[in-house]
CSV table of C-alpha atoms in Angstrom, one decimal:
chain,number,residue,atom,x,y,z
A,399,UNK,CA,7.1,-45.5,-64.2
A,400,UNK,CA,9.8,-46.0,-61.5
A,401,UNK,CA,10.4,-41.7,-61.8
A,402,UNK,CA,6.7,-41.5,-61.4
A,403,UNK,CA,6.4,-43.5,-58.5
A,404,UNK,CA,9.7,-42.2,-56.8
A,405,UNK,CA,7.8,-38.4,-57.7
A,406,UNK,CA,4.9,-39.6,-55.9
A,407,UNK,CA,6.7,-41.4,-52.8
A,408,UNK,CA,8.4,-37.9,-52.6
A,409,UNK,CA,5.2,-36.0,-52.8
A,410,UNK,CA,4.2,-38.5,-49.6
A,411,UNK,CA,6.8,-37.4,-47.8
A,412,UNK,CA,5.9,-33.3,-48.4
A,413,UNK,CA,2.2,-33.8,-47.3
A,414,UNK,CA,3.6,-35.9,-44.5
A,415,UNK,CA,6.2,-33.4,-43.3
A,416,UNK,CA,2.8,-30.6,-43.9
A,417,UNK,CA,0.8,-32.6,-41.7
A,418,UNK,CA,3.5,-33.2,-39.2
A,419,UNK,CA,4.3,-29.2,-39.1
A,420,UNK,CA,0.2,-28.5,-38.5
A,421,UNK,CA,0.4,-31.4,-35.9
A,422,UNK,CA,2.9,-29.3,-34.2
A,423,UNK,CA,1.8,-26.1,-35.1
A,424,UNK,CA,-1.8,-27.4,-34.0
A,425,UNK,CA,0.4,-28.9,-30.2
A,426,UNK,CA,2.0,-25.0,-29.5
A,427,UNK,CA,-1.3,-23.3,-29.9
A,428,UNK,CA,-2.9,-25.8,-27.9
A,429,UNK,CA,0.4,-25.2,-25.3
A,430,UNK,CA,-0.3,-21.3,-25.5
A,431,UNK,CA,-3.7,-21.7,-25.0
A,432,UNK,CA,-2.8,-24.1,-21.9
A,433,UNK,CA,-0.6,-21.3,-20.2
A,434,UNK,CA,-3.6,-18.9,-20.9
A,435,UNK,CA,-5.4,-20.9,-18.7
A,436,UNK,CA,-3.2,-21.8,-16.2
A,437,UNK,CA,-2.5,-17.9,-15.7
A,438,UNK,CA,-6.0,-17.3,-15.4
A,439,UNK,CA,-6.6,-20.2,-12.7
A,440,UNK,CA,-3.7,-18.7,-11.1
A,441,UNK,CA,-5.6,-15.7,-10.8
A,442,UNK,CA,-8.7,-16.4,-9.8
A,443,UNK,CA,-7.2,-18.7,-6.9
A,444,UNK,CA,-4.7,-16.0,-5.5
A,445,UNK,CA,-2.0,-19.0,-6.4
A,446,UNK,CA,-3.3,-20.7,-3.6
A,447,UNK,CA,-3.1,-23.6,-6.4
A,448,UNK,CA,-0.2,-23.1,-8.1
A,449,UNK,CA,1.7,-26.8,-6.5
A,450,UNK,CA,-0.9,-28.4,-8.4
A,451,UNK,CA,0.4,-29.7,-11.9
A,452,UNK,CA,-2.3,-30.4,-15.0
A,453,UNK,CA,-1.1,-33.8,-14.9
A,454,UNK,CA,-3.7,-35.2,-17.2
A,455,UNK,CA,-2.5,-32.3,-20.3
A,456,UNK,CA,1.2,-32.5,-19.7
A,457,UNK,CA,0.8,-36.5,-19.8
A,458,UNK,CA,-1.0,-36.4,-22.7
A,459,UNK,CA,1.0,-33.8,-24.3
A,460,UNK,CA,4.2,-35.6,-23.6
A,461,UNK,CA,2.9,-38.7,-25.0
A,462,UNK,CA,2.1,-37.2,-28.7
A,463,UNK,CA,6.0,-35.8,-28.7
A,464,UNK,CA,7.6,-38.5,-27.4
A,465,UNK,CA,5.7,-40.7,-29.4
A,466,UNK,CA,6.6,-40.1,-33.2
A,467,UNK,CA,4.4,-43.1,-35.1
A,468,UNK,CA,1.6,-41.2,-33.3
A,469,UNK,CA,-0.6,-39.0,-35.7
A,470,UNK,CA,-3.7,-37.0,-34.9
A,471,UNK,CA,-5.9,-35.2,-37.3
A,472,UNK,CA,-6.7,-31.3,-36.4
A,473,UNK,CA,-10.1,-32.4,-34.8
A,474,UNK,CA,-8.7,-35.1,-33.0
A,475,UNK,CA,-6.0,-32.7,-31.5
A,476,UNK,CA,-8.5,-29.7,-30.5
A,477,UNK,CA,-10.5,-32.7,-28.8
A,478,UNK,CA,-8.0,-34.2,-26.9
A,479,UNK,CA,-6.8,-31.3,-25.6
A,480,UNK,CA,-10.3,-29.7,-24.7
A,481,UNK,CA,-11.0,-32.9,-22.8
A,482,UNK,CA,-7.7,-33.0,-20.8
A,483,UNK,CA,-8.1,-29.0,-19.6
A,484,UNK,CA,-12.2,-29.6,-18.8
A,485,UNK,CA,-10.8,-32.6,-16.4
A,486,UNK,CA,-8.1,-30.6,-14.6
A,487,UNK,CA,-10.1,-27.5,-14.2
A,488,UNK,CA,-12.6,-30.0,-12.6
A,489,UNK,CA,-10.2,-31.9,-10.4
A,490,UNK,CA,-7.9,-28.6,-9.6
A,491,UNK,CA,-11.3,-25.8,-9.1
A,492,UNK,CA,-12.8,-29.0,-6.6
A,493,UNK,CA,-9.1,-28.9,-4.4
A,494,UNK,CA,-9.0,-25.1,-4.0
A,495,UNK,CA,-12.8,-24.7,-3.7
A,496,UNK,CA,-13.1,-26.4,-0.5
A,497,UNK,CA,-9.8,-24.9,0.6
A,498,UNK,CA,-10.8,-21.2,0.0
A,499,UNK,CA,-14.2,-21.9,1.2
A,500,UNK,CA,-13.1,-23.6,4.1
A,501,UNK,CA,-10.8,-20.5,4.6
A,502,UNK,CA,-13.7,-18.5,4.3
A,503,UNK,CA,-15.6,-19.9,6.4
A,504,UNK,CA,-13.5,-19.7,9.2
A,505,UNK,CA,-12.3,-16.4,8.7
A,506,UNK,CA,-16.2,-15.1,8.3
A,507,UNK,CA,-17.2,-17.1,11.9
A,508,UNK,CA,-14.5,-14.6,13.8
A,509,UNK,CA,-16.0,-11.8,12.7
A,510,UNK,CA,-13.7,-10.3,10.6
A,511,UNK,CA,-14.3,-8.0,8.1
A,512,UNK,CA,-14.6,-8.0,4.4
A,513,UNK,CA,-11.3,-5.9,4.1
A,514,UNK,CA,-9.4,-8.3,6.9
A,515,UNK,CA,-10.3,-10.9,4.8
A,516,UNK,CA,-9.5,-9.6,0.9
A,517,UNK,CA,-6.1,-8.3,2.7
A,518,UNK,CA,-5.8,-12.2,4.4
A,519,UNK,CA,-6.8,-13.4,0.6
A,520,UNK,CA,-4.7,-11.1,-1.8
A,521,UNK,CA,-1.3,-11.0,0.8
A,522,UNK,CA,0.7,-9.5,-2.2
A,523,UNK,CA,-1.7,-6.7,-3.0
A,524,UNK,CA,-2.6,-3.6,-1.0
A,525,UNK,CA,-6.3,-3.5,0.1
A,526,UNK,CA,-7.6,-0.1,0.6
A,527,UNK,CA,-11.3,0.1,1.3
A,528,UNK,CA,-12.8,3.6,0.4
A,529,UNK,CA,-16.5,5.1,-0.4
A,530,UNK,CA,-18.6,1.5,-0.4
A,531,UNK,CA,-15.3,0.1,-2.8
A,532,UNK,CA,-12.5,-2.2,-2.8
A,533,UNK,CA,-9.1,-0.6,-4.5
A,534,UNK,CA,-6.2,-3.4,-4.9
A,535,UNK,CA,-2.5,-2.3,-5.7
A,536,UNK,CA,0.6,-4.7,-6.4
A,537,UNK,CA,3.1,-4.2,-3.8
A,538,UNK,CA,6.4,-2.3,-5.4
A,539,UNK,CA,9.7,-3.8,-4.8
A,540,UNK,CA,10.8,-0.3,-6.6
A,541,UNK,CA,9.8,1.9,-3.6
A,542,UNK,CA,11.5,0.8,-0.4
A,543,UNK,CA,9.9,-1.5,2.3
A,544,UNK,CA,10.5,-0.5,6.2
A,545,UNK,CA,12.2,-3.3,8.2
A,546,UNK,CA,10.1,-3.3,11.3
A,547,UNK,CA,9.3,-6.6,12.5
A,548,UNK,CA,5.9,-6.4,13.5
A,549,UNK,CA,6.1,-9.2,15.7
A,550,UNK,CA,8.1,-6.7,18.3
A,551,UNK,CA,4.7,-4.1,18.2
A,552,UNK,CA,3.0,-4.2,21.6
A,553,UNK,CA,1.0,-2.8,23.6
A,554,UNK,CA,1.8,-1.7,27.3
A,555,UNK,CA,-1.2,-1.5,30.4
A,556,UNK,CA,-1.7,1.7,29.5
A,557,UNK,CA,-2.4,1.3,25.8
A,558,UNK,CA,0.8,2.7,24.5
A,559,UNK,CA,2.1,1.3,21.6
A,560,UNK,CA,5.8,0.2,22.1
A,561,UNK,CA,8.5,-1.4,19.7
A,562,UNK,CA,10.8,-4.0,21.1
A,563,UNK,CA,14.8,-4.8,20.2
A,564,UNK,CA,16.2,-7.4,22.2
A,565,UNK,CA,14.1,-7.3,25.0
A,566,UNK,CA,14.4,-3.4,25.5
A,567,UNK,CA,12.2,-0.6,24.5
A,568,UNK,CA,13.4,1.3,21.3
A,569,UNK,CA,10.4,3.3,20.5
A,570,UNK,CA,9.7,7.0,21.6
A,571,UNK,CA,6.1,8.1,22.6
A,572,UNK,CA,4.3,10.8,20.9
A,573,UNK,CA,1.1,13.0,20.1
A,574,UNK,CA,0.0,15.2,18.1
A,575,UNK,CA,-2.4,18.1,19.4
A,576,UNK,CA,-5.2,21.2,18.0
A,577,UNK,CA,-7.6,22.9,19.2
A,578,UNK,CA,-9.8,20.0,19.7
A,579,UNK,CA,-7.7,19.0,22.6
A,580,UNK,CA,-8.7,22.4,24.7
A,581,UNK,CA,-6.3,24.2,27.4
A,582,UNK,CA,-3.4,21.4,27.6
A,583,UNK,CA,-1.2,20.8,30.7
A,584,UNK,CA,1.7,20.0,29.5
A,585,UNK,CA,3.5,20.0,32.7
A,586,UNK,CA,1.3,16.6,33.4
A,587,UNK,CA,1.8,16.1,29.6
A,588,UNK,CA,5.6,16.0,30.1
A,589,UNK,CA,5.5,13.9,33.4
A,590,UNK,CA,3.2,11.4,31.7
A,591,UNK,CA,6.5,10.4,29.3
A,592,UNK,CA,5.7,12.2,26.2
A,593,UNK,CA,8.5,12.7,24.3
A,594,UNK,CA,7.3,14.8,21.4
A,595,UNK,CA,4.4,16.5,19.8
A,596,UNK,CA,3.1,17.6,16.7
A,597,UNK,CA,1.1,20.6,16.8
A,598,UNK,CA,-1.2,21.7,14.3
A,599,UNK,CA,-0.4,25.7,13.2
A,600,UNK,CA,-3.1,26.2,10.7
A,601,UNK,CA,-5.2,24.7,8.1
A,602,UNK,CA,-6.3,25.9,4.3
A,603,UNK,CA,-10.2,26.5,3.9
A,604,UNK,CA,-11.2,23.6,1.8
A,605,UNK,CA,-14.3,26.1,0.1
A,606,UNK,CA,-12.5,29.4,0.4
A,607,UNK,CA,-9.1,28.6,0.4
A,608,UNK,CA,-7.9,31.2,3.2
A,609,UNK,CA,-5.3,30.3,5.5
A,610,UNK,CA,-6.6,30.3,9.3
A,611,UNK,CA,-3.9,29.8,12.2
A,612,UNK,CA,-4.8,27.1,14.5
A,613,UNK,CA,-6.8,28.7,17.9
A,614,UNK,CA,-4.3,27.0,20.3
A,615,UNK,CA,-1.2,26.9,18.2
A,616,UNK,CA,0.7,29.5,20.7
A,617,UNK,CA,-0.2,28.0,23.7
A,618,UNK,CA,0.7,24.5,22.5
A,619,UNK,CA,4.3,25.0,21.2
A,620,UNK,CA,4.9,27.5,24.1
A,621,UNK,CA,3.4,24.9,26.7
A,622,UNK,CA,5.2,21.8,25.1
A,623,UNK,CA,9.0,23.8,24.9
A,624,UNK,CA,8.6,25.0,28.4
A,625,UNK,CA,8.2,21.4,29.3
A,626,UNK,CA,11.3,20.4,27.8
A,627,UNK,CA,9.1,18.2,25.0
A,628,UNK,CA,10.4,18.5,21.2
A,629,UNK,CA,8.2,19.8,19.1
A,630,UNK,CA,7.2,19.5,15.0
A,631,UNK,CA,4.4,21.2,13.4
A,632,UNK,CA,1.7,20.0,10.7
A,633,UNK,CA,-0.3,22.5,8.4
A,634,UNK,CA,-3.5,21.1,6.5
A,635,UNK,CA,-3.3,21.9,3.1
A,636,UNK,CA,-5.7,21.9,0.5
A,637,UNK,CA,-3.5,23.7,-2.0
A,638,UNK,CA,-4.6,23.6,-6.0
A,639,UNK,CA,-1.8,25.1,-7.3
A,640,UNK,CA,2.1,24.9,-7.1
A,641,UNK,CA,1.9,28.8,-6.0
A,642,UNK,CA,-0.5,27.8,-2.9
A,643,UNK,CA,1.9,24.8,-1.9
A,644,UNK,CA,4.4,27.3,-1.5
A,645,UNK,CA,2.5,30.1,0.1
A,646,UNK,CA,1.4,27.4,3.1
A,647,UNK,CA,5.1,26.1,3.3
A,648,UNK,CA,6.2,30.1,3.8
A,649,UNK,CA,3.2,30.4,6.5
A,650,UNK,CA,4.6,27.8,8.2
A,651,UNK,CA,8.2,29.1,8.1
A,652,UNK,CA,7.1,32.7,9.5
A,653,UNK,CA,4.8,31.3,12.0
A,654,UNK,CA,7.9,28.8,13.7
A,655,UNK,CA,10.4,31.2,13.4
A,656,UNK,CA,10.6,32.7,17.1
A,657,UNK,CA,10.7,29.1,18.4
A,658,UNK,CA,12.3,26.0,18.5
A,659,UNK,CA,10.7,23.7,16.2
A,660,UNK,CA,13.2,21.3,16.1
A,661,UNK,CA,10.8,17.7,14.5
A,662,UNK,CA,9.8,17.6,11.1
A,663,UNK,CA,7.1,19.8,9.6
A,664,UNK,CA,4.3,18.1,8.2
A,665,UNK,CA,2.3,19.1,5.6
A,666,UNK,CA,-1.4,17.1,6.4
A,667,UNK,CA,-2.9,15.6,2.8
A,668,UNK,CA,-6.2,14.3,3.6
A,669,UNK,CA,-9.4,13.8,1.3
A,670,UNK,CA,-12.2,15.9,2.4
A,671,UNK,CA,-15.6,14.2,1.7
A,672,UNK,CA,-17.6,17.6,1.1
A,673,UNK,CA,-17.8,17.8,-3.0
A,674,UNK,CA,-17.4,21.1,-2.7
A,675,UNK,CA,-14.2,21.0,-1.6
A,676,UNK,CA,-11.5,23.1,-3.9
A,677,UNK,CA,-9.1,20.3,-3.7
A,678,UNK,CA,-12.1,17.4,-5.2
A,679,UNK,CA,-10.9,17.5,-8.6
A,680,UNK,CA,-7.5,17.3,-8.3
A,681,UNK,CA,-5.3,14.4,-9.7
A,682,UNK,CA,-2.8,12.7,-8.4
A,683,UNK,CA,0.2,14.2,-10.2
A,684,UNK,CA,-1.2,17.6,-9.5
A,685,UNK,CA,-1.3,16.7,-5.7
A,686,UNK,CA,2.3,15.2,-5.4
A,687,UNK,CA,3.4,18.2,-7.5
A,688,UNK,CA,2.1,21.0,-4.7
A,689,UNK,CA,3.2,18.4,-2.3
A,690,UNK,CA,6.8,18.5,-3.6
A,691,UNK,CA,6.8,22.0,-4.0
A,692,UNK,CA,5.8,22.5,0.1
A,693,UNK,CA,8.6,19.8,1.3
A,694,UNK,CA,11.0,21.6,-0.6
A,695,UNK,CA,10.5,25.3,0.6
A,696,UNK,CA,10.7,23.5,3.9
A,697,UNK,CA,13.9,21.9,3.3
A,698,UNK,CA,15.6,25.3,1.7
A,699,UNK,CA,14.6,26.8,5.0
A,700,UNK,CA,16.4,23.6,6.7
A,701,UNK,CA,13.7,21.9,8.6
A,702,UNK,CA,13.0,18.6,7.5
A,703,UNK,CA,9.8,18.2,5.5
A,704,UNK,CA,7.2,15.5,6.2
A,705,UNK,CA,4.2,14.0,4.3
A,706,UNK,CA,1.1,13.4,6.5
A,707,UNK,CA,-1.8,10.4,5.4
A,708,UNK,CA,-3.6,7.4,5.9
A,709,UNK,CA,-3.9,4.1,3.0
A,710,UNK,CA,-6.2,6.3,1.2
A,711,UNK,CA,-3.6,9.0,0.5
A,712,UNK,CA,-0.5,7.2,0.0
A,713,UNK,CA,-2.1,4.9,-2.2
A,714,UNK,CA,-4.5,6.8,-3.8
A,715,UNK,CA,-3.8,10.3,-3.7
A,716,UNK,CA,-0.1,10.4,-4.3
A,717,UNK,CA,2.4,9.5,-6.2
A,718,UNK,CA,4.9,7.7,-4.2
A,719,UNK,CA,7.8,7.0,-6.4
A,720,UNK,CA,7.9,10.6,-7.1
A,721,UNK,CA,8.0,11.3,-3.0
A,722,UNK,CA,10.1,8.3,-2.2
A,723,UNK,CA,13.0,11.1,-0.4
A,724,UNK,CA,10.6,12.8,1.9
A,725,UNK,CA,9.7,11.2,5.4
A,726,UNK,CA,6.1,9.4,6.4
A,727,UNK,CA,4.3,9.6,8.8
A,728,UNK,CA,1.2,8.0,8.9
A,729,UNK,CA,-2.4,7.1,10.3
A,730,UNK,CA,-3.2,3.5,10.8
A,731,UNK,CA,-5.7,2.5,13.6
A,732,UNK,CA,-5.0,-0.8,14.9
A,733,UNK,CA,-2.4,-2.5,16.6
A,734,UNK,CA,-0.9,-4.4,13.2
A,735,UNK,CA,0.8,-2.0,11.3
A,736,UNK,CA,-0.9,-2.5,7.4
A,737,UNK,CA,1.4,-0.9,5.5
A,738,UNK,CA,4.9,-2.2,3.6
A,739,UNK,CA,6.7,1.0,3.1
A,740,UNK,CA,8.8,2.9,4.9
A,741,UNK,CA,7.9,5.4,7.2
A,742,UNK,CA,8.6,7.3,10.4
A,743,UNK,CA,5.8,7.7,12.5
A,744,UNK,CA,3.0,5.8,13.3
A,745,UNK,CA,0.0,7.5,14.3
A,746,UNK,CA,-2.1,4.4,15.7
A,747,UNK,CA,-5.1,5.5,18.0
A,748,UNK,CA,-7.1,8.5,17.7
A,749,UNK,CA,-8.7,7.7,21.0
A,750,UNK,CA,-5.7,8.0,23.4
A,751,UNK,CA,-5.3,9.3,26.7
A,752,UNK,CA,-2.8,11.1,28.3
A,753,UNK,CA,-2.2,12.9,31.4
A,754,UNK,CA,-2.6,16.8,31.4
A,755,UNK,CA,-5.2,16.0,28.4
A,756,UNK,CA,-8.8,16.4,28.7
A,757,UNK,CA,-10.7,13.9,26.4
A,758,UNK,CA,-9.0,11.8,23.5
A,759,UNK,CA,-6.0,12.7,22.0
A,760,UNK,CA,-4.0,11.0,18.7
A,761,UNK,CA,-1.1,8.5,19.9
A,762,UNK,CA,2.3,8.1,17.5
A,763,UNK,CA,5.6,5.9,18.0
A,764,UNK,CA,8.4,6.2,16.1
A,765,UNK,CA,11.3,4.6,16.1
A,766,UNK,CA,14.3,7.2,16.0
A,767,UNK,CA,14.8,10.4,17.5
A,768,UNK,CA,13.7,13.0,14.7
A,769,UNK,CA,15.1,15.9,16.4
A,770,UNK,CA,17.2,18.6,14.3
A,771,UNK,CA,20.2,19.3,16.2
């Protein structure tokens, strides 16, 4: 009898160790399935609430393993737990509802727009609004970030953009020209404190694919050299192949060779609506591919290449990491700067006016000189 019973008292102890494993077992699901949450809420709330402990789960948590005469069945567990998350998602959704909303609110009463607001909302994402949609993308600590404070932007009398280091200008005022912008004077151009210009040589038919040399390309780079203003170039591409990309880049070359181009040349990757453009279908690895083969026929030649775009290109046309070694330069219109990488011009109005210019006329600042020597 007294082996039986000492059997038995050892058989209490197995099915008591067993239930204490499931208990535990039963405590690090429910702890998994707690972080699952959490990371959801997180989420949802842009961690707008992430300050804000669960105190009703992590007290009652702490109680069952600090607590070790304490014994729960499975259901009892699953219950306790369900009941503890369904109050904190209450209590925590009610705190950062009528924060957000209240956010909201005030943000939709000045009139800003649905992208101000998504960019205001998701800081640590890039918002790039395109076609009717909205197209989010985690900012990369692997590409690198430019160091302009944008707090040093302003704006001068005339609407010029200017960039500010210790109380003195640093910037260096620039345009970029076609045929749009008719018969140019460019002494008046000159006189009007234009430093550079980037002038458009040609462009790639986006049904046909031939290469057609800008109307007022001649007169341009003549008129800007004779007025002592440096001068890059910028061809539009709508290259599908890596042969094309290097057929525009040797355009380019033959076209600049009896002058002085002494800026970068730019090769222009835009998105043309039209369906029927050649370009439509491309991907993105078959656009940074052609864009990689023009910049480096460029460089051979030893000019400095330079990629040309707005968000939607940079973020959605290109592969950046893969074109981290070739200069920016690109087109953001407003007087805050939306973009965290690096780049080297920054074309911010399209509706400019300068001197010597009939009409409107693209505005850049950059922040170096960019001149070969």
């Amino acid at each position: 009898m007294r082996d039986i019973s000492f059997q038995g008292k050892r058989r209490k102890k197995k099915r008591r160790r067993s239930e204490n494993s499931t208990l535990i077992g039963s405590i690090i699901l429910c702890l998994v399935t707690l972080a699952s949450i959490t990371i959801c809420l997180i989420m949802v709330f842009k961690c707008r609430a992430v300050q804000m402990e669960n105190t009703v789960v992590m007290n009652e948590l702490e109680a069952i393993r600090m607590d070790e005469e304490m014994t729960y069945t499975q259901g009892e567990v699953d219950a306790l737990i369900a009941n503890a998350v369904e109050t904190a998602k209450e209590e925590t959704s009610q705190q950062v509802s009528d924060e957000f909303l209240g956010e909201l609110k005030e943000k939709m009463s000045s009139g800003e727009s649905t992208t101000e607001m998504l960019r205001y909302f998701f800081p640590e994402e890039i918002v790039v609004a395109d076609a009717g949609q909205y197209f989010f993308f985690p900012i990369s600590d692997e590409l690198a970030h430019h160091t302009y404070d944008l707090n040093q932007f302003a704006l001068d009398d005339d609407m010029i953009m200017q960039y500010y280091e210790d109380g003195s200008v640093v910037s260096h005022k620039g345009i970029d020209v076609s045929k749009y912008q008719g018969k140019i004077e460019w002494d008046k151009v000159a006189k009007d404190e234009v430093e550079y210009a980037f002038i458009r040589l040609g462009i790639r038919g986006y049904t046909e694919g031939e290469i057609i040399e800008d109307d007022n390309f001649e007169d341009n780079i003549k008129g800007a050299l004779d007025n002592d203003i440096d001068v890059g170039v910028y061809f539009f591409t709508q290259a599908t192949s890596v042969e094309e990309a290097e057929e525009e880049a040797e355009y380019v070359l033959d076209a600049i060779e009896p002058y002085s181009v002494n800026y970068p040349i730019v090769l222009d990757v835009e998105a043309v609506s039209n369906a029927k453009a050649r370009t439509h279908e491309l991907t993105k690895e078959e656009r940074t591919e052609y864009c990689i083969a023009f910049c480096e026929k460029i460089r051979e030649a030893g000019y400095t290449p330079m990629i040309y775009g707005n968000l939607k290109t940079f973020m959605m046309m290109l592969d950046l990491e893969q074109l981290e070694e070739y200069d920016k330069w690109i087109a953001y219109y407003d007087d805050t700067i939306y973009y965290p990488y690096a780049f080297k011009v920054w074309q911010y109005s399209d509706t400019g006016t300068v001197n010597g210019i009939t009409g409107k006329v693209d505005l850049n600042i950059s922040f170096e000189d960019l001149a070969d020597e």
